[in-house]
Amino acid sequence: MDFTMPSVEDLTGSQQESYTSVTSVATVVDEKCEEEGNVLSTHTVAEDGAVEVIDLFLPEKRYMFERLNGKIGRVHQSGATDHHRPKEESHHAVRIFDYSCIPPLDDETELPLKATQIDYNVEPNTKSHHTDMFEMTKVRQDQDPLPKLVVRRGLPFFLMFHFNEKFSSDTNELLLTFQFGQAAAVSKGSQITVSVNKGIKPHNWSAGFSKIEDSTVTVQILTPNDCIVGKCFLIVDTKKRDPNEEDKRCQSNGDHFTATVKHTTFLRYHHNEPIYILFNPWLKDDQVYVKDDKVRDECIVSDFGKLLVGNYKQVVAVPWRFAQFERNVLDCCLYMLDAVHLEHTARGNATVVVRNIASLINSCEDSGVLLADWSGHYKDGTAPTAWLGSVLILEEFWKKKGPVGYGQCWVFAALATTVCRCLGIPTRCVTNYSSAHDCDGTNTINYHWNIRGEPLDSMNTESIWSFHVWNEAYLTRLDIPDSMAGWQAFDPTPQIASDGIYCAGPCPVDSIRQGDVHLRFDTALLFSELNVNRFHWILRDDGSWRTILQKNIAGKAVLTHSPLIDESAPEESRDYVDLTDQYKCAEGTKEEKAMLLRANTWATNAGVFDKGDGDVRVTLDQNTEVVAGTSFDVLVQLQNRSRFNRTAKVTLTLLSTYYTGHRKYKVKSQTFDVVVCPLKREQVSMRVLGEDYAYYMSDCATFKICTMVRVAETDQLFVDCTDFCVLCPKLDIEISEFIQVGRSFDCTIKLNSQMPIDLTHCEWMIECLGVTPATKIVEKDLEPYAQVQLNFSLNPCRPGKTIFMVSFKSKQLMGVYGTREIEVTD
């Protein structure tokens, strides 16, 4: 036969290396490869007859040979980068160049069986693997009609192979090759070939015959419990042995070209549909195994939750649709790992995957998903408070292959939860109330005051966030003792770089509690967010500074959303579970002292600082039920515990702040002179009208009440900063009781605003999976104290229980939400 081959000199250096690396091959061809997925393939044949399957990819191009009158003729170049040949070209993909070893065949060459179809058995496989909740595994009339196979590693699944003739395991053998990524290679562990035998082997890649019925063969396949997580493609090689002949010669005609060496003939079939393999929290031997069914249901299966914001005295629950099972979400999550060039061999390690997810969620790196912005100005994007779920964010990122605007900590944490749950890693959002942001790593926060008793914002670069949301993933880290297995804290919010990337963790929650700050990753950073002291620096008249130490001002509470409602619990605490004891030792205990010593955080200059003690007790008595736009009082109680009169100068300052603790606007400041009689109480009140603050509210409607009290007779000085937020109104949702697939139903949303000013740039965001895609509705400007009613109709497309969610935002008022659970029947 005649072959027209490219010369080595025509190839690049990397291509020459690939060209000359293959020396001994048998080339295999079958007919109609453009219709059925069969392509030319290459095998290296050892002296003992063993076969190693090789797919050789050129770094930049692949060469394709066109069959002309039964012979392989001229060379064609294609820029295609995947290993599936474009259907519009009638070429055979050849991945080898040296044909010197191919002997000719006689006319009696017998071809092996040819795979004509592969059935992935999607419905039974996904049900047994707990993946049937993925939308991509279902047939939807309005979506891709071909369901995808999603399995979890370490569990067997079954594939059904159809051949063109009757199959016998005595005379036929199946080789299954699984390829992860475009540059899959045996040396990298991303290409795995298994021979189908009588049974499977635990903890290994293996395949066994389950049932053989004429030309249909059912094969059971098992992946190891540390298998690569991702998308792989299946290649099927069939071979047949003929013990009666010693040598075979090459033959060709207009339809076939076959080569055999040492009694072995091969036929290859590329299947175009991928297999998705995920982590397996149901498998005891998996790194992410969770024994508790309730925790697994909440942290893997549940696609709806609540993110906790506000402050530790005013916990506010924000609804969020994680939507980890929606169509295209899994592909988007895997694309994220590709974008950061995470090696496929590392994708079986949940620790590595979680850390990379934490860095990918934010866009401080080139391939990140979400832009961070705390400025309050989001004209060219979506305000963080407007998002209701992860779907819109991932859809926009998937479409533009670039970052989406905008996010803040709870959005980053929610998006990380979606990605981790989608990949099979049990994950939840956790909120730390009064979270320290220590800029210099000293485990202290410095706060400065001027002579008048007001904060010096220009010097207050460090802050205590009202809340900060991070994540916990349940896994066993392979690089630390098993005693540290369980919940691992990680933070996708970009604060400071860790090993060159903007993320923190994962680190064991128990190591944070014990003060083991030396442990990777970023234990010291997360520890400081929960355990710092604050030093108040007060400017004196002579220009010197007086300092007061304030202890235990961070980590006031650590909470997570409760998967189950405890009817016996107080109504205000039914939405959450308190995790504070898992992160911190009880204050004042020997255990806390030992923890602080381990973390080396004792203040070496404690004697330099005042404690602010004295005989006048100061208490802030703030109403926590103030609705946005209404007036309220800032109240301070002074209790004189001495037998002498005490003269106090009280300065109260109300700041509108971002939840990060930084000032947006000074709303009001007022000073009072008060005489407190012996053993008596006095109250100081500063009235704040709705008009005073309505124009200056931040995204989360947070305020800071700064209090300074000076006692003339004793020089006692009291200073404190207390977070406070006004409550946004809740949206009332009215929906028809009976909702059926394919039949429209009416919805009404009502907003009762107490804001005394016009609301401008108004928008509604509506989302209900299975009923309506995430929809943005622009609203006209609203007058003061507006009563708004929004009416519309929806047409559900799939049955089941779901959550109807809606948010409202304007330039002056954000973070207004409403939810209602509905059930759609067939």
Short mmCIF file of N, CA and C in Angstrom, two decimals, residues 582-698:
data_model
loop_
_atom_site.label_atom_id
_atom_site.label_comp_id
_atom_site.label_asym_id
_atom_site.label_seq_id
_atom_site.Cartn_x
_atom_site.Cartn_y
_atom_site.Cartn_z
N GLN A 582 -18.24 25.12 68.71
CA GLN A 582 -17.33 24.35 67.88
C GLN A 582 -16.13 25.19 67.42
N TYR A 583 -16.28 26.51 67.48
CA TYR A 583 -15.21 27.41 67.04
C TYR A 583 -14.46 28.06 68.19
N LYS A 584 -15.11 28.21 69.35
CA LYS A 584 -14.50 28.96 70.45
C LYS A 584 -14.73 28.23 71.77
N CYS A 585 -13.74 28.34 72.65
CA CYS A 585 -13.91 27.85 74.02
C CYS A 585 -14.70 28.89 74.81
N ALA A 586 -15.38 28.44 75.82
CA ALA A 586 -16.17 29.35 76.64
C ALA A 586 -15.26 30.41 77.26
N GLU A 587 -15.72 31.66 77.25
CA GLU A 587 -14.91 32.77 77.74
C GLU A 587 -14.64 32.63 79.23
N GLY A 588 -13.37 32.90 79.60
CA GLY A 588 -12.99 32.88 81.00
C GLY A 588 -12.62 31.51 81.54
N THR A 589 -12.67 30.47 80.73
CA THR A 589 -12.37 29.12 81.20
C THR A 589 -10.88 28.82 81.05
N LYS A 590 -10.43 27.76 81.76
CA LYS A 590 -9.05 27.32 81.63
C LYS A 590 -8.76 26.86 80.20
N GLU A 591 -9.79 26.28 79.57
CA GLU A 591 -9.64 25.81 78.20
C GLU A 591 -9.36 26.98 77.26
N GLU A 592 -10.05 28.10 77.48
CA GLU A 592 -9.81 29.28 76.64
C GLU A 592 -8.40 29.82 76.86
N LYS A 593 -7.96 29.82 78.12
CA LYS A 593 -6.61 30.32 78.42
C LYS A 593 -5.56 29.47 77.72
N ALA A 594 -5.72 28.14 77.78
CA ALA A 594 -4.77 27.25 77.12
C ALA A 594 -4.79 27.45 75.60
N MET A 595 -5.96 27.68 75.06
CA MET A 595 -6.09 27.91 73.62
C MET A 595 -5.36 29.18 73.22
N LEU A 596 -5.52 30.25 73.99
CA LEU A 596 -4.87 31.51 73.66
C LEU A 596 -3.35 31.41 73.79
N LEU A 597 -2.89 30.63 74.76
CA LEU A 597 -1.45 30.44 74.90
C LEU A 597 -0.88 29.68 73.70
N ARG A 598 -1.63 28.67 73.24
CA ARG A 598 -1.17 27.93 72.06
C ARG A 598 -1.09 28.83 70.85
N ALA A 599 -2.06 29.73 70.75
CA ALA A 599 -2.09 30.64 69.59
C ALA A 599 -1.14 31.83 69.78
N ASN A 600 -0.52 31.93 70.98
CA ASN A 600 0.45 33.00 71.24
C ASN A 600 -0.17 34.38 71.05
N THR A 601 -1.36 34.55 71.63
CA THR A 601 -2.06 35.82 71.42
C THR A 601 -2.20 36.64 72.70
N TRP A 602 -1.52 36.24 73.77
CA TRP A 602 -1.60 37.07 74.98
C TRP A 602 -0.95 38.42 74.73
N ALA A 603 -1.58 39.48 75.22
CA ALA A 603 -1.03 40.84 75.04
C ALA A 603 0.16 41.02 75.98
N THR A 604 1.34 41.23 75.42
CA THR A 604 2.53 41.36 76.25
C THR A 604 2.60 42.71 76.96
N ASN A 605 1.82 43.67 76.51
CA ASN A 605 1.84 45.01 77.13
C ASN A 605 0.50 45.33 77.76
N ALA A 606 -0.14 44.30 78.35
CA ALA A 606 -1.49 44.50 78.89
C ALA A 606 -1.52 45.55 79.99
N GLY A 607 -0.41 45.72 80.73
CA GLY A 607 -0.44 46.67 81.82
C GLY A 607 -0.48 48.11 81.37
N VAL A 608 -0.21 48.38 80.12
CA VAL A 608 -0.20 49.76 79.62
C VAL A 608 -1.60 50.28 79.41
N PHE A 609 -2.59 49.40 79.28
CA PHE A 609 -3.92 49.80 78.86
C PHE A 609 -4.90 49.84 80.02
N ASP A 610 -5.77 50.84 79.99
CA ASP A 610 -6.87 50.90 80.94
C ASP A 610 -7.92 49.87 80.58
N LYS A 611 -8.69 49.43 81.54
CA LYS A 611 -9.81 48.54 81.28
C LYS A 611 -11.14 49.29 81.24
N GLY A 612 -11.07 50.59 81.55
CA GLY A 612 -12.29 51.37 81.51
C GLY A 612 -13.21 51.12 82.70
N ASP A 613 -12.66 50.54 83.79
CA ASP A 613 -13.49 50.23 84.95
C ASP A 613 -13.80 51.49 85.73
N GLY A 614 -14.90 51.47 86.48
CA GLY A 614 -15.29 52.59 87.31
C GLY A 614 -16.59 52.27 88.01
N ASP A 615 -17.12 53.22 88.74
CA ASP A 615 -18.33 52.94 89.52
C ASP A 615 -19.61 53.38 88.81
N VAL A 616 -19.49 53.83 87.55
CA VAL A 616 -20.68 54.13 86.75
C VAL A 616 -20.79 53.06 85.66
N ARG A 617 -21.86 52.30 85.71
CA ARG A 617 -22.10 51.27 84.70
C ARG A 617 -22.88 51.88 83.54
N VAL A 618 -22.40 51.62 82.32
CA VAL A 618 -23.01 52.17 81.12
C VAL A 618 -23.62 51.02 80.31
N THR A 619 -24.88 51.16 79.93
CA THR A 619 -25.57 50.11 79.18
C THR A 619 -26.31 50.74 78.02
N LEU A 620 -26.10 50.18 76.81
CA LEU A 620 -26.84 50.63 75.64
C LEU A 620 -28.13 49.84 75.54
N ASP A 621 -29.23 50.53 75.47
CA ASP A 621 -30.55 49.88 75.42
C ASP A 621 -31.21 50.24 74.09
N GLN A 622 -30.96 49.42 73.06
CA GLN A 622 -31.40 49.75 71.72
C GLN A 622 -32.56 48.87 71.27
N ASN A 623 -33.60 49.48 70.72
CA ASN A 623 -34.73 48.75 70.15
C ASN A 623 -34.26 48.04 68.88
N THR A 624 -34.47 46.72 68.80
CA THR A 624 -34.01 45.93 67.64
C THR A 624 -35.12 45.67 66.63
N GLU A 625 -36.27 46.31 66.79
CA GLU A 625 -37.41 46.06 65.89
C GLU A 625 -37.77 47.30 65.08
N VAL A 626 -36.79 48.12 64.75
CA VAL A 626 -37.04 49.35 64.00
C VAL A 626 -37.16 49.01 62.51
N VAL A 627 -38.27 49.38 61.89
CA VAL A 627 -38.49 49.16 60.46
C VAL A 627 -37.88 50.32 59.68
N ALA A 628 -37.24 50.00 58.56
CA ALA A 628 -36.55 51.00 57.75
C ALA A 628 -37.49 52.16 57.40
N GLY A 629 -37.05 53.37 57.69
CA GLY A 629 -37.83 54.56 57.40
C GLY A 629 -38.53 55.14 58.60
N THR A 630 -38.67 54.38 59.68
CA THR A 630 -39.36 54.87 60.87
C THR A 630 -38.36 55.51 61.84
N SER A 631 -38.87 56.30 62.74
CA SER A 631 -38.02 56.99 63.72
C SER A 631 -37.72 56.06 64.89
N PHE A 632 -36.60 56.35 65.59
CA PHE A 632 -36.24 55.54 66.77
C PHE A 632 -35.38 56.36 67.70
N ASP A 633 -35.14 55.83 68.89
CA ASP A 633 -34.32 56.48 69.90
C ASP A 633 -33.09 55.64 70.18
N VAL A 634 -31.96 56.32 70.34
CA VAL A 634 -30.74 55.68 70.84
C VAL A 634 -30.70 55.94 72.34
N LEU A 635 -30.75 54.87 73.13
CA LEU A 635 -30.89 54.99 74.57
C LEU A 635 -29.65 54.48 75.28
N VAL A 636 -29.16 55.24 76.28
CA VAL A 636 -28.04 54.83 77.12
C VAL A 636 -28.45 54.95 78.58
N GLN A 637 -28.24 53.86 79.34
CA GLN A 637 -28.54 53.84 80.77
C GLN A 637 -27.26 54.04 81.56
N LEU A 638 -27.28 54.97 82.53
CA LEU A 638 -26.15 55.21 83.44
C LEU A 638 -26.57 54.82 84.84
N GLN A 639 -25.80 53.90 85.46
CA GLN A 639 -26.10 53.47 86.82
C GLN A 639 -24.94 53.84 87.73
N ASN A 640 -25.21 54.70 88.71
CA ASN A 640 -24.20 55.12 89.68
C ASN A 640 -24.19 54.12 90.84
N ARG A 641 -23.11 53.37 90.98
CA ARG A 641 -23.03 52.37 92.04
C ARG A 641 -22.27 52.88 93.26
N SER A 642 -21.91 54.20 93.26
CA SER A 642 -21.21 54.79 94.39
C SER A 642 -22.19 55.56 95.28
N ARG A 643 -21.67 56.09 96.37
CA ARG A 643 -22.49 56.87 97.31
C ARG A 643 -22.27 58.38 97.12
N PHE A 644 -21.72 58.74 95.94
CA PHE A 644 -21.47 60.14 95.65
C PHE A 644 -22.05 60.48 94.28
N ASN A 645 -22.34 61.78 94.09
CA ASN A 645 -22.80 62.21 92.78
C ASN A 645 -21.71 61.99 91.73
N ARG A 646 -22.19 61.65 90.51
CA ARG A 646 -21.26 61.50 89.40
C ARG A 646 -21.75 62.35 88.23
N THR A 647 -20.79 63.15 87.68
CA THR A 647 -21.10 64.02 86.56
C THR A 647 -20.51 63.39 85.28
N ALA A 648 -21.41 63.08 84.35
CA ALA A 648 -20.97 62.36 83.15
C ALA A 648 -21.24 63.19 81.90
N LYS A 649 -20.27 63.18 80.99
CA LYS A 649 -20.45 63.77 79.66
C LYS A 649 -20.63 62.60 78.69
N VAL A 650 -21.79 62.53 78.05
CA VAL A 650 -22.14 61.41 77.17
C VAL A 650 -22.19 61.92 75.73
N THR A 651 -21.41 61.29 74.85
CA THR A 651 -21.45 61.62 73.42
C THR A 651 -21.95 60.41 72.65
N LEU A 652 -23.04 60.60 71.92
CA LEU A 652 -23.63 59.54 71.10
C LEU A 652 -23.49 59.93 69.63
N THR A 653 -22.99 58.99 68.83
CA THR A 653 -22.81 59.22 67.40
C THR A 653 -23.43 58.05 66.65
N LEU A 654 -24.30 58.36 65.68
CA LEU A 654 -24.91 57.33 64.84
C LEU A 654 -24.30 57.42 63.45
N LEU A 655 -23.66 56.32 63.02
CA LEU A 655 -23.05 56.26 61.70
C LEU A 655 -23.82 55.27 60.84
N SER A 656 -24.07 55.66 59.58
CA SER A 656 -24.52 54.70 58.59
C SER A 656 -23.27 54.01 58.06
N THR A 657 -23.20 52.68 58.16
CA THR A 657 -21.99 51.96 57.79
C THR A 657 -22.31 50.82 56.82
N TYR A 658 -21.29 50.39 56.13
CA TYR A 658 -21.37 49.13 55.41
C TYR A 658 -21.21 48.01 56.43
N TYR A 659 -21.64 46.81 56.06
CA TYR A 659 -21.57 45.73 57.05
C TYR A 659 -20.12 45.38 57.39
N THR A 660 -19.17 45.88 56.59
CA THR A 660 -17.75 45.67 56.87
C THR A 660 -17.24 46.57 57.99
N GLY A 661 -18.11 47.43 58.53
CA GLY A 661 -17.73 48.29 59.64
C GLY A 661 -17.25 49.67 59.22
N HIS A 662 -17.04 49.90 57.95
CA HIS A 662 -16.55 51.20 57.48
C HIS A 662 -17.72 52.17 57.28
N ARG A 663 -17.44 53.44 57.59
CA ARG A 663 -18.50 54.46 57.59
C ARG A 663 -18.91 54.84 56.18
N LYS A 664 -20.21 54.99 56.00
CA LYS A 664 -20.75 55.58 54.78
C LYS A 664 -21.11 57.04 55.02
N TYR A 665 -21.78 57.34 56.17
CA TYR A 665 -22.23 58.71 56.43
C TYR A 665 -22.49 58.87 57.93
N LYS A 666 -22.10 60.03 58.46
CA LYS A 666 -22.43 60.33 59.85
C LYS A 666 -23.84 60.90 59.90
N VAL A 667 -24.76 60.17 60.50
CA VAL A 667 -26.17 60.56 60.52
C VAL A 667 -26.42 61.64 61.57
N LYS A 668 -25.89 61.42 62.79
CA LYS A 668 -26.19 62.37 63.85
C LYS A 668 -25.20 62.16 64.99
N SER A 669 -24.86 63.26 65.68
CA SER A 669 -24.01 63.19 66.87
C SER A 669 -24.52 64.21 67.89
N GLN A 670 -24.55 63.81 69.15
CA GLN A 670 -25.11 64.69 70.18
C GLN A 670 -24.41 64.41 71.51
N THR A 671 -24.14 65.49 72.28
CA THR A 671 -23.47 65.38 73.57
C THR A 671 -24.41 65.82 74.68
N PHE A 672 -24.40 65.07 75.80
CA PHE A 672 -25.28 65.34 76.95
C PHE A 672 -24.43 65.42 78.22
N ASP A 673 -24.79 66.38 79.09
CA ASP A 673 -24.19 66.45 80.44
C ASP A 673 -25.23 65.94 81.42
N VAL A 674 -24.84 64.93 82.20
CA VAL A 674 -25.78 64.24 83.08
C VAL A 674 -25.18 64.13 84.48
N VAL A 675 -25.99 64.43 85.48
CA VAL A 675 -25.61 64.20 86.87
C VAL A 675 -26.40 62.99 87.37
N VAL A 676 -25.67 61.98 87.88
CA VAL A 676 -26.31 60.76 88.36
C VAL A 676 -26.16 60.72 89.88
N CYS A 677 -27.28 60.71 90.57
CA CYS A 677 -27.26 60.70 92.03
C CYS A 677 -26.77 59.35 92.55
N PRO A 678 -26.32 59.31 93.81
CA PRO A 678 -25.81 58.06 94.37
C PRO A 678 -26.83 56.93 94.28
N LEU A 679 -26.35 55.77 93.83
CA LEU A 679 -27.15 54.54 93.74
C LEU A 679 -28.42 54.73 92.90
N LYS A 680 -28.36 55.63 91.94
CA LYS A 680 -29.51 55.89 91.08
C LYS A 680 -29.14 55.62 89.61
N ARG A 681 -30.18 55.68 88.75
CA ARG A 681 -30.02 55.49 87.31
C ARG A 681 -30.51 56.74 86.58
N GLU A 682 -29.88 57.02 85.47
CA GLU A 682 -30.33 58.08 84.57
C GLU A 682 -30.29 57.53 83.14
N GLN A 683 -31.20 58.04 82.31
CA GLN A 683 -31.26 57.60 80.91
C GLN A 683 -31.02 58.78 79.98
N VAL A 684 -30.20 58.55 78.97
CA VAL A 684 -29.92 59.54 77.93
C VAL A 684 -30.53 59.03 76.63
N SER A 685 -31.23 59.91 75.91
CA SER A 685 -31.93 59.50 74.69
C SER A 685 -31.62 60.47 73.56
N MET A 686 -31.24 59.90 72.40
CA MET A 686 -31.04 60.71 71.18
C MET A 686 -32.08 60.26 70.15
N ARG A 687 -32.94 61.19 69.75
CA ARG A 687 -34.01 60.89 68.81
C ARG A 687 -33.48 60.95 67.37
N VAL A 688 -33.79 59.91 66.58
CA VAL A 688 -33.37 59.84 65.19
C VAL A 688 -34.62 59.69 64.33
N LEU A 689 -34.87 60.66 63.45
CA LEU A 689 -36.03 60.62 62.57
C LEU A 689 -35.73 59.82 61.31
N GLY A 690 -36.79 59.32 60.69
CA GLY A 690 -36.61 58.58 59.44
C GLY A 690 -35.93 59.40 58.38
N GLU A 691 -36.26 60.70 58.32
CA GLU A 691 -35.64 61.58 57.33
C GLU A 691 -34.15 61.79 57.57
N ASP A 692 -33.72 61.56 58.83
CA ASP A 692 -32.31 61.76 59.16
C ASP A 692 -31.40 60.74 58.47
N TYR A 693 -31.91 59.51 58.28
CA TYR A 693 -31.03 58.44 57.79
C TYR A 693 -31.50 57.80 56.48
N ALA A 694 -32.72 58.07 56.05
CA ALA A 694 -33.29 57.35 54.90
C ALA A 694 -32.46 57.51 53.63
N TYR A 695 -31.86 58.66 53.44
CA TYR A 695 -31.07 58.90 52.22
C TYR A 695 -29.70 58.22 52.28
N TYR A 696 -29.28 57.78 53.47
CA TYR A 696 -27.90 57.35 53.64
C TYR A 696 -27.75 55.88 54.06
N MET A 697 -28.80 55.11 53.89
CA MET A 697 -28.72 53.71 54.26
C MET A 697 -27.80 52.94 53.31
N SER A 698 -27.05 52.01 53.85
CA SER A 698 -26.18 51.15 53.04
C SER A 698 -26.96 49.94 52.56
#
